[in-house]
Amino acid sequence: MIGPRMTPQTIAVLHVLLEDPATPRYGLDIARQAGLKTGTLHPILHRLQQAGLIESFWEDPADHEDQGRPRRRYYRFVGEGATLAYQAIARAEATASSVLTLRPQPGR
C-alpha cells in the first residue's frame, strides 16, 4: 500500500485512532490527544481519508444542538484501515531505527 507520509504527527494521529479502532473520534479530541493544533491535524486526516484508511461523518444535529456547541465531524477506520495503520507505523518505526543505526558515531 502506498499511503500518506508517515511523519511523527501522522503517527501520533494514528496512535490516537488505534487506542480503540472501532470507536469514532472527533477532530478536536484527536488533536488534544495527539498534541497537535487543528490546523496541523485536518490535513493529516484528509490524507488518511484519501488513502482509504479512515472515513468521516458528521454527527446528528440533535446531538449537538441540545448541548449548544458546534457540530462535530467524526473519524474512524474503514475496512482494513486499522491493520494497514499498524503496518505503516511498524514500517516507519523500522525505517527510523535503521536510519539511526546508520548515522556515524561522534568522534569516529
mmCIF file of C-alpha atoms in Angstrom:
data_model
loop_
_atom_site.group_PDB
_atom_site.id
_atom_site.type_symbol
_atom_site.label_atom_id
_atom_site.label_comp_id
_atom_site.label_asym_id
_atom_site.label_seq_id
_atom_site.Cartn_x
_atom_site.Cartn_y
_atom_site.Cartn_z
ATOM 1 C CA MET A 1 0.000 0.000 0.000
ATOM 2 C CA ILE A 2 1.273 3.417 -0.855
ATOM 3 C CA GLY A 3 -0.237 5.739 1.680
ATOM 4 C CA PRO A 4 0.347 9.059 3.334
ATOM 5 C CA ARG A 5 3.786 10.075 4.514
ATOM 6 C CA MET A 6 4.442 8.712 7.973
ATOM 7 C CA THR A 7 5.522 11.899 9.709
ATOM 8 C CA PRO A 8 5.718 11.929 13.517
ATOM 9 C CA GLN A 9 2.456 13.902 13.512
ATOM 10 C CA THR A 10 0.706 11.329 11.293
ATOM 11 C CA ILE A 11 1.946 8.530 13.524
ATOM 12 C CA ALA A 12 0.626 10.395 16.598
ATOM 13 C CA VAL A 13 -2.813 10.696 14.962
ATOM 14 C CA LEU A 14 -2.831 7.009 14.059
ATOM 15 C CA HIS A 15 -1.871 6.064 17.615
ATOM 16 C CA VAL A 16 -4.832 8.053 18.945
ATOM 17 C CA LEU A 17 -7.220 6.408 16.487
ATOM 18 C CA LEU A 18 -5.752 2.972 17.269
ATOM 19 C CA GLU A 19 -6.437 3.322 21.010
ATOM 20 C CA ASP A 20 -9.909 1.977 20.215
ATOM 21 C CA PRO A 21 -10.093 1.354 16.460
ATOM 22 C CA ALA A 22 -13.854 0.730 16.399
ATOM 23 C CA THR A 23 -14.767 3.975 18.173
ATOM 24 C CA PRO A 24 -15.270 7.133 16.091
ATOM 25 C CA ARG A 25 -13.288 10.140 17.375
ATOM 26 C CA TYR A 26 -13.968 13.790 16.621
ATOM 27 C CA GLY A 27 -11.323 16.190 15.402
ATOM 28 C CA LEU A 28 -10.740 18.311 18.497
ATOM 29 C CA ASP A 29 -10.484 15.191 20.654
ATOM 30 C CA ILE A 30 -7.903 13.701 18.279
ATOM 31 C CA ALA A 31 -5.956 16.970 18.203
ATOM 32 C CA ARG A 32 -5.815 17.168 22.005
ATOM 33 C CA GLN A 33 -4.784 13.527 22.407
ATOM 34 C CA ALA A 34 -2.115 13.781 19.695
ATOM 35 C CA GLY A 35 -0.827 17.124 20.974
ATOM 36 C CA LEU A 36 -1.489 18.860 17.644
ATOM 37 C CA LYS A 37 -3.169 22.049 16.557
ATOM 38 C CA THR A 38 -6.275 21.567 14.438
ATOM 39 C CA GLY A 39 -4.558 23.310 11.519
ATOM 40 C CA THR A 40 -1.988 20.508 11.543
ATOM 41 C CA LEU A 41 -4.496 17.750 12.246
ATOM 42 C CA HIS A 42 -7.040 18.295 9.496
ATOM 43 C CA PRO A 43 -4.626 17.936 6.548
ATOM 44 C CA ILE A 44 -3.406 14.679 8.121
ATOM 45 C CA LEU A 45 -6.962 13.399 8.484
ATOM 46 C CA HIS A 46 -7.648 14.376 4.884
ATOM 47 C CA ARG A 47 -4.590 12.429 3.665
ATOM 48 C CA LEU A 48 -5.595 9.388 5.735
ATOM 49 C CA GLN A 49 -9.065 9.584 4.249
ATOM 50 C CA GLN A 50 -7.671 9.918 0.693
ATOM 51 C CA ALA A 51 -5.501 6.846 1.353
ATOM 52 C CA GLY A 52 -8.625 4.868 2.290
ATOM 53 C CA LEU A 53 -7.666 4.245 5.914
ATOM 54 C CA ILE A 54 -10.414 6.279 7.549
ATOM 55 C CA GLU A 55 -13.806 7.772 6.809
ATOM 56 C CA SER A 56 -15.551 10.778 8.289
ATOM 57 C CA PHE A 57 -19.133 11.671 9.065
ATOM 58 C CA TRP A 58 -20.993 14.498 10.767
ATOM 59 C CA GLU A 59 -22.886 13.877 13.962
ATOM 60 C CA ASP A 60 -26.659 14.138 14.056
ATOM 61 C CA PRO A 61 -27.725 17.792 14.549
ATOM 62 C CA ALA A 62 -29.886 16.823 17.528
ATOM 63 C CA ASP A 63 -26.772 15.605 19.341
ATOM 64 C CA HIS A 64 -25.069 19.000 19.358
ATOM 65 C CA GLU A 65 -27.986 21.458 19.304
ATOM 66 C CA ASP A 66 -29.179 20.274 22.707
ATOM 67 C CA GLN A 67 -25.695 20.910 24.103
ATOM 68 C CA GLY A 68 -25.282 24.327 22.461
ATOM 69 C CA ARG A 69 -21.988 23.501 20.754
ATOM 70 C CA PRO A 70 -20.799 23.254 17.143
ATOM 71 C CA ARG A 71 -21.422 20.088 15.168
ATOM 72 C CA ARG A 72 -18.620 17.502 15.354
ATOM 73 C CA ARG A 73 -17.078 15.622 12.479
ATOM 74 C CA TYR A 74 -16.110 12.097 13.462
ATOM 75 C CA TYR A 75 -13.376 9.885 12.027
ATOM 76 C CA ARG A 76 -12.999 6.107 12.147
ATOM 77 C CA PHE A 77 -11.104 3.329 10.418
ATOM 78 C CA VAL A 78 -12.728 1.586 7.479
ATOM 79 C CA GLY A 79 -12.226 -1.986 6.313
ATOM 80 C CA GLU A 80 -8.610 -2.950 6.834
ATOM 81 C CA GLY A 81 -7.669 0.614 7.807
ATOM 82 C CA ALA A 82 -6.584 -0.222 11.347
ATOM 83 C CA THR A 83 -4.483 -3.171 10.163
ATOM 84 C CA LEU A 84 -2.872 -1.020 7.473
ATOM 85 C CA ALA A 85 -2.225 1.704 10.053
ATOM 86 C CA TYR A 86 -0.433 -0.766 12.361
ATOM 87 C CA GLN A 87 1.672 -1.957 9.404
ATOM 88 C CA ALA A 88 2.505 1.598 8.289
ATOM 89 C CA ILE A 89 3.590 2.563 11.805
ATOM 90 C CA ALA A 90 5.747 -0.567 12.087
ATOM 91 C CA ARG A 91 7.425 0.182 8.730
ATOM 92 C CA ALA A 92 8.008 3.837 9.694
ATOM 93 C CA GLU A 93 9.480 2.887 13.060
ATOM 94 C CA ALA A 94 11.703 0.201 11.486
ATOM 95 C CA THR A 95 12.935 2.699 8.897
ATOM 96 C CA ALA A 96 13.588 5.319 11.563
ATOM 97 C CA SER A 97 15.552 2.881 13.736
ATOM 98 C CA SER A 98 17.632 1.675 10.779
ATOM 99 C CA VAL A 99 18.455 5.277 9.852
ATOM 100 C CA LEU A 100 19.527 5.926 13.428
ATOM 101 C CA THR A 101 21.875 2.941 13.408
ATOM 102 C CA LEU A 102 23.474 4.093 10.146
ATOM 103 C CA ARG A 103 24.460 7.502 11.487
ATOM 104 C CA PRO A 104 28.177 7.892 12.137
ATOM 105 C CA GLN A 105 29.233 7.892 15.738
ATOM 106 C CA PRO A 106 30.701 11.164 17.095
ATOM 107 C CA GLY A 107 34.485 11.205 17.149
ATOM 108 C CA ARG A 108 34.893 8.442 14.585
#
